[in-house]
Short mmCIF file of C-alpha atoms in Angstrom, two decimals:
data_model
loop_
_atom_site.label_atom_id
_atom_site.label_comp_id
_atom_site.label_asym_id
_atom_site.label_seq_id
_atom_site.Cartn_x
_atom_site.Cartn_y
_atom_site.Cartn_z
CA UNK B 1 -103.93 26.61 -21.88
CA UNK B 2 -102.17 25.77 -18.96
CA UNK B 3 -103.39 27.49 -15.26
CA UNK B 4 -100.05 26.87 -12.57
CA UNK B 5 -100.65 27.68 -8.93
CA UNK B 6 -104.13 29.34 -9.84
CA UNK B 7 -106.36 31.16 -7.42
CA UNK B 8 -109.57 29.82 -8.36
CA UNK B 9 -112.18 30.57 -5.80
CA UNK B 10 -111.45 32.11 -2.39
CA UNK B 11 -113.25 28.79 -0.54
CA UNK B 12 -111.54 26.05 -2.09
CA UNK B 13 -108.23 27.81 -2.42
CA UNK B 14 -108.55 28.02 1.89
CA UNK B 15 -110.10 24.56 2.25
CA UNK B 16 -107.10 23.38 0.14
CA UNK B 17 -104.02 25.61 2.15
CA UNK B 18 -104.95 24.72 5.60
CA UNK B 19 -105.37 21.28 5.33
CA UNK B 20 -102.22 21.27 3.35
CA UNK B 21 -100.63 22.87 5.82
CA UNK B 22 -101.94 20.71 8.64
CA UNK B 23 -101.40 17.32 6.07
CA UNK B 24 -97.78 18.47 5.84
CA UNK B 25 -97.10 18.79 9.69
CA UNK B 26 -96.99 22.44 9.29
CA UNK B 27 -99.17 23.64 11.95
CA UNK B 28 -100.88 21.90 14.47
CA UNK B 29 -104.16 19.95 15.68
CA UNK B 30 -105.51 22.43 17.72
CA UNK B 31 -104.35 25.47 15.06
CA UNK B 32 -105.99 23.35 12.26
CA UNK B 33 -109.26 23.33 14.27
CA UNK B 34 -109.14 26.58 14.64
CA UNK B 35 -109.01 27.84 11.33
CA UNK B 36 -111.53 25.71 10.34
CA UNK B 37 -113.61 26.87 13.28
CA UNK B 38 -113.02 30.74 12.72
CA UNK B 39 -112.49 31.29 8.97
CA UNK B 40 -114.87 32.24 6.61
CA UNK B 41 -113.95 30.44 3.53
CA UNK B 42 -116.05 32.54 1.23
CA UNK B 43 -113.28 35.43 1.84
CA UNK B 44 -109.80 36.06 1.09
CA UNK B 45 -109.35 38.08 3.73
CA UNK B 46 -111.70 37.89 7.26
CA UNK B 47 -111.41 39.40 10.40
CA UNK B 48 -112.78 35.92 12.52
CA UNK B 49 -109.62 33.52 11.37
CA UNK B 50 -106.73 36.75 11.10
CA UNK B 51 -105.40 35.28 14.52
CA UNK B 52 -105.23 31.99 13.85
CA UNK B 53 -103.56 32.91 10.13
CA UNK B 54 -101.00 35.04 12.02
CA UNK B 55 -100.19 32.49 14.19
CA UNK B 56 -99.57 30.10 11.67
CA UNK B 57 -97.84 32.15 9.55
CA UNK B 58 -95.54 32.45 12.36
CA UNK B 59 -94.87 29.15 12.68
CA UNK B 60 -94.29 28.60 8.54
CA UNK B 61 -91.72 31.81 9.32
CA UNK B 62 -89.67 30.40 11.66
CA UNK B 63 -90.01 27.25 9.70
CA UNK B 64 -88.47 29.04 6.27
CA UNK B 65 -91.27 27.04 4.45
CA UNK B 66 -90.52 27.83 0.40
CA UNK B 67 -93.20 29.58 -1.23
CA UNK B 68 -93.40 32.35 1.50
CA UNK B 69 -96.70 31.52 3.19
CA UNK B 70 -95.64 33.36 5.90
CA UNK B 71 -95.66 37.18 4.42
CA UNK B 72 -98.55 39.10 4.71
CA UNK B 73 -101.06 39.96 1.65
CA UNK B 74 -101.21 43.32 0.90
CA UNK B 75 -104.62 44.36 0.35
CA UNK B 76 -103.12 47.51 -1.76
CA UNK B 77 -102.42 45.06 -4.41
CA UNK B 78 -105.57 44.84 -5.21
CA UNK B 79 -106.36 48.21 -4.70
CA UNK B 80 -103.47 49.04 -7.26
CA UNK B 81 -105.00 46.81 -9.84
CA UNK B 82 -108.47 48.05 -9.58
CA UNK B 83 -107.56 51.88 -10.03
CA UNK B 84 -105.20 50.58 -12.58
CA UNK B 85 -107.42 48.56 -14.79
CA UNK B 86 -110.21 50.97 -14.25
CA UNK B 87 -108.59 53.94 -16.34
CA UNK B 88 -109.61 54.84 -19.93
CA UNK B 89 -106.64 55.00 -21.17
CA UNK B 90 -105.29 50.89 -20.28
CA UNK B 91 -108.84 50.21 -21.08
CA UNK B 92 -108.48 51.05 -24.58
CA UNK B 93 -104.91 49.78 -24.82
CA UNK B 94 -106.44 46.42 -24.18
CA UNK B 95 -109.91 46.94 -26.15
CA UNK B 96 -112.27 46.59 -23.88
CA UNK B 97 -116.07 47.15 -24.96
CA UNK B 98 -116.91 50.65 -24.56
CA UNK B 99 -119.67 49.52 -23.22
CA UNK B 100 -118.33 47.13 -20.86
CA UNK B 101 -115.72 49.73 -19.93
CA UNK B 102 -118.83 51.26 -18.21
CA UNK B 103 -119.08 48.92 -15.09
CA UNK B 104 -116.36 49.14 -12.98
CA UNK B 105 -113.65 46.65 -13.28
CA UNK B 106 -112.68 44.19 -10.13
CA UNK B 107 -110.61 41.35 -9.12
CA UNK B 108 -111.87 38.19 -9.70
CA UNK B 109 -112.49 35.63 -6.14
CA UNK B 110 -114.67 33.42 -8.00
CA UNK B 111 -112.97 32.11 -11.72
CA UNK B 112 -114.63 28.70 -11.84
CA UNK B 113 -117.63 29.70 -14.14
CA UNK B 114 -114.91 31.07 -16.50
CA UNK B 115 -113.36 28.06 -16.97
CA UNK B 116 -116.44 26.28 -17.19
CA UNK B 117 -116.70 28.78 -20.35
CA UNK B 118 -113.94 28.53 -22.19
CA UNK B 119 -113.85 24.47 -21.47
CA UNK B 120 -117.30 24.67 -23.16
CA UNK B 121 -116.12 26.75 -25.78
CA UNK B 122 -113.39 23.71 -26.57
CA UNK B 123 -110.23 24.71 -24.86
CA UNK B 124 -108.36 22.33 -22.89
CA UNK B 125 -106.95 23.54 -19.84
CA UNK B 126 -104.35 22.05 -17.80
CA UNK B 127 -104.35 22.77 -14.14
CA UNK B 128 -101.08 22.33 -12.21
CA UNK B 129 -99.58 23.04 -8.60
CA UNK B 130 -96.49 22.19 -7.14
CA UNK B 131 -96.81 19.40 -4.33
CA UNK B 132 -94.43 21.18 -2.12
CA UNK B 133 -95.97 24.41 -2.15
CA UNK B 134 -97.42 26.20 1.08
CA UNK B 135 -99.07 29.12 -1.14
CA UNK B 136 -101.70 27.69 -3.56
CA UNK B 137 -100.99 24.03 -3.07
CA UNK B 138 -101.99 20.95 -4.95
CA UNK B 139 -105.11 20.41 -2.27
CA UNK B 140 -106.49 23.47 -3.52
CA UNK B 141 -106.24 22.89 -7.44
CA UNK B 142 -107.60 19.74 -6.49
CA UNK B 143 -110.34 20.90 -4.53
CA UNK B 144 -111.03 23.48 -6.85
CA UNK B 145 -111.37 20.83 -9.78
CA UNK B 146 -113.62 18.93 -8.35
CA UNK B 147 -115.40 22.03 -8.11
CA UNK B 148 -115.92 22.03 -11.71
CA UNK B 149 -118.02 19.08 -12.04
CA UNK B 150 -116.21 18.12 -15.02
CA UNK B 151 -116.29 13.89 -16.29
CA UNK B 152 -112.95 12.20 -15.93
CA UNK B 153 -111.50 11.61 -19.29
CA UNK B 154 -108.05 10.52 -17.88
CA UNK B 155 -107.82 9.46 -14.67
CA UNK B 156 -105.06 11.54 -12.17
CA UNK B 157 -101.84 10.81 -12.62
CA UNK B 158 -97.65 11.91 -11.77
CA UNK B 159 -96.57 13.16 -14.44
CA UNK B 160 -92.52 13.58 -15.22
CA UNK B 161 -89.65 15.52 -17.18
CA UNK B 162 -87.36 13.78 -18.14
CA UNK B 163 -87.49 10.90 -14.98
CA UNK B 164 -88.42 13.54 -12.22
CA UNK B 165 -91.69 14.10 -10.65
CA UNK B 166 -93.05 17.07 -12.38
#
């Protein structure tokens, strides 16, 4: 299975963006103190670090950074999938338990103990990000990784398409 730009847990996928984004000269020293200072990894969305978020989101804006860091997350996204996945009828489209259809359905901020599951269960999954990207960058898959505990059966490595950096 392969997982590309994944959220995987609300803390590492922060830890992983803002130092990215300070790593890549994107915002600054004092901005990159802050958001460690103010933000509350454990949350995708907290009131303490929305200032320092705006401010460098204005700073990716005016920067045109690719990947679009700088637009603002709609929390009726969510909202939209939760009232979506929670009706009978899309329920039973995509056979869930009846008796896991009982508890209400929610988006996920934590996915790490799922992959521990289906790693245990023998899949292989393949974890990617692009190095370039401002959204869910490689920092955080990496982070998130580690995360996992996992032994090293092949060490880290570039890997290419046909003679380009994949």
């Amino acid at each position: 299975m392969q997982v590309g730009n994944a959220l995987t847990d609300d803390y590492h996928d922060y830890l992983g963006l803002f130092q990215f984004w300070w790593s890549a000269g994107l915002i600054s020293d004092d901005t990159y103190k802050q958001l460690k200072l103010l933000c509350d990894y454990e949350s995708f969305i907290h009131p303490s670090c929305t200032a320092s978020v705006s401010q460098s989101n204005r700073l990716l804006k005016r920067m045109h950074v690719v990947g679009h860091a700088s637009e603002k997350y709609d929390p009726c996204t969510e909202k939209h999938s939760v009232v979506y996945f929670n009706q009978p009828e899309v329920q039973k489209a995509l056979h869930v338990i009846p008796a896991v259809a009982l508890a209400k359905w929610e988006t996920c901020r934590i996915v790490l103990d799922i992959y521990h599951e289906l790693i245990h269960s023998g899949l292989r999954i393949w974890m990617f990000s692009g190095d370039t990207d401002a959204v869910i960058p490689v920092t955080s898959a990496r982070y998130s990784i580690d995360a996992l505990n996992l032994p090293t059966v092949k060490p880290w490595r570039a890997w290419y398409d046909e003679g380009q950096v994949g």
